[in-house]
Amino acid sequence: QVVDKDNDLDELRERNKELVSKLEKKEKQNEELQETLNQTVRELLKSRTEIADLNEDMNLVKMELSGILEKNEELAKETELRIAELKAENDMNNLRIN
């Protein structure tokens, strides 16, 4: 009976070692997964910052383009007026010549 108890105790110790080993492996796996998750979060935060910076740049470009368009419209109107003035001058010169 003592031998049986010793055997049972040895089996329990062996089983305990196996379980401890499995637990340590799982803990190591968990640490690795946590580090991977942390790295992914860092990359996502960096990407989010880059996207925000790009959006800001894009908004500045939009504002600049809007200003350029406005200036182009003004120049087009001024050009049309100048063309009309030159045509009128040309017509008057043609009348004088004839």
GROMACS .gro file of C-alpha atoms in nm:
model
   98
    1GLN     CA    1   0.000   0.000   0.000
    2VAL     CA    2   0.290   0.235   0.074
    3VAL     CA    3   0.440   0.147  -0.264
    4ASP     CA    4   0.108   0.229  -0.431
    5LYS     CA    5   0.096   0.563  -0.255
    6ASP     CA    6   0.455   0.634  -0.359
    7ASN     CA    7   0.368   0.543  -0.718
    8ASP     CA    8   0.058   0.761  -0.708
    9LEU     CA    9   0.264   1.044  -0.564
   10ASP     CA   10   0.531   1.000  -0.833
   11GLU     CA   11   0.261   1.001  -1.103
   12LEU     CA   12   0.111   1.315  -0.957
   13ARG     CA   13   0.452   1.483  -0.945
   14GLU     CA   14   0.517   1.384  -1.306
   15ARG     CA   15   0.175   1.511  -1.412
   16ASN     CA   16   0.236   1.831  -1.222
   17LYS     CA   17   0.568   1.880  -1.405
   18GLU     CA   18   0.392   1.830  -1.738
   19LEU     CA   19   0.122   2.079  -1.646
   20VAL     CA   20   0.378   2.333  -1.523
   21SER     CA   21   0.570   2.289  -1.848
   22LYS     CA   22   0.254   2.341  -2.053
   23LEU     CA   23   0.166   2.646  -1.847
   24GLU     CA   24   0.513   2.796  -1.899
   25LYS     CA   25   0.484   2.738  -2.275
   26LYS     CA   26   0.142   2.903  -2.278
   27GLU     CA   27   0.276   3.197  -2.077
   28LYS     CA   28   0.563   3.238  -2.322
   29GLN     CA   29   0.320   3.219  -2.613
   30ASN     CA   30   0.101   3.477  -2.445
   31GLU     CA   31   0.398   3.711  -2.395
   32GLU     CA   32   0.492   3.677  -2.762
   33LEU     CA   33   0.134   3.743  -2.870
   34GLN     CA   34   0.116   4.043  -2.638
   35GLU     CA   35   0.435   4.184  -2.788
   36THR     CA   36   0.299   4.129  -3.138
   37LEU     CA   37  -0.023   4.304  -3.038
   38ASN     CA   38   0.172   4.593  -2.885
   39GLN     CA   39   0.379   4.628  -3.202
   40THR     CA   40   0.066   4.624  -3.415
   41VAL     CA   41  -0.094   4.893  -3.198
   42ARG     CA   42   0.221   5.107  -3.226
   43GLU     CA   43   0.216   5.070  -3.605
   44LEU     CA   44  -0.155   5.156  -3.620
   45LEU     CA   45  -0.102   5.466  -3.407
   46LYS     CA   46   0.188   5.570  -3.630
   47SER     CA   47  -0.028   5.513  -3.940
   48ARG     CA   48  -0.311   5.713  -3.785
   49THR     CA   49  -0.074   6.002  -3.722
   50GLU     CA   50   0.058   5.981  -4.078
   51ILE     CA   51  -0.297   5.979  -4.215
   52ALA     CA   52  -0.388   6.282  -4.005
   53ASP     CA   53  -0.077   6.463  -4.134
   54LEU     CA   54  -0.166   6.373  -4.493
   55ASN     CA   55  -0.523   6.494  -4.444
   56GLU     CA   56  -0.391   6.823  -4.309
   57ASP     CA   57  -0.157   6.857  -4.607
   58MET     CA   58  -0.443   6.773  -4.843
   59ASN     CA   59  -0.664   7.040  -4.685
   60LEU     CA   60  -0.387   7.297  -4.727
   61VAL     CA   61  -0.346   7.198  -5.093
   62LYS     CA   62  -0.725   7.225  -5.143
   63MET     CA   63  -0.721   7.576  -4.997
   64GLU     CA   64  -0.427   7.671  -5.215
   65LEU     CA   65  -0.596   7.528  -5.526
   66SER     CA   66  -0.914   7.712  -5.438
   67GLY     CA   67  -0.717   8.038  -5.423
   68ILE     CA   68  -0.552   7.960  -5.757
   69LEU     CA   69  -0.889   7.888  -5.918
   70GLU     CA   70  -1.028   8.215  -5.785
   71LYS     CA   71  -0.729   8.405  -5.923
   72ASN     CA   72  -0.764   8.227  -6.259
   73GLU     CA   73  -1.130   8.331  -6.277
   74GLU     CA   74  -1.035   8.692  -6.205
   75LEU     CA   75  -0.763   8.680  -6.471
   76ALA     CA   76  -1.006   8.526  -6.722
   77LYS     CA   77  -1.254   8.812  -6.663
   78GLU     CA   78  -0.977   9.072  -6.693
   79THR     CA   79  -0.857   8.904  -7.012
   80GLU     CA   80  -1.209   8.905  -7.161
   81LEU     CA   81  -1.243   9.276  -7.081
   82ARG     CA   82  -0.903   9.351  -7.234
   83ILE     CA   83  -0.991   9.152  -7.546
   84ALA     CA   84  -1.317   9.349  -7.577
   85GLU     CA   85  -1.123   9.678  -7.537
   86LEU     CA   86  -0.868   9.575  -7.800
   87LYS     CA   87  -1.144   9.470  -8.042
   88ALA     CA   88  -1.316   9.804  -7.993
   89GLU     CA   89  -0.984   9.986  -8.053
   90ASN     CA   90  -0.924   9.774  -8.360
   91ASP     CA   91  -1.271   9.846  -8.494
   92MET     CA   92  -1.217  10.221  -8.444
   93ASN     CA   93  -0.879  10.204  -8.615
   94ASN     CA   94  -1.034  10.017  -8.906
   95LEU     CA   95  -1.304  10.285  -8.937
   96ARG     CA   96  -1.037  10.559  -8.946
   97ILE     CA   97  -0.840  10.374  -9.209
   98ASN     CA   98  -1.146  10.326  -9.429
   0.00000   0.00000   0.00000
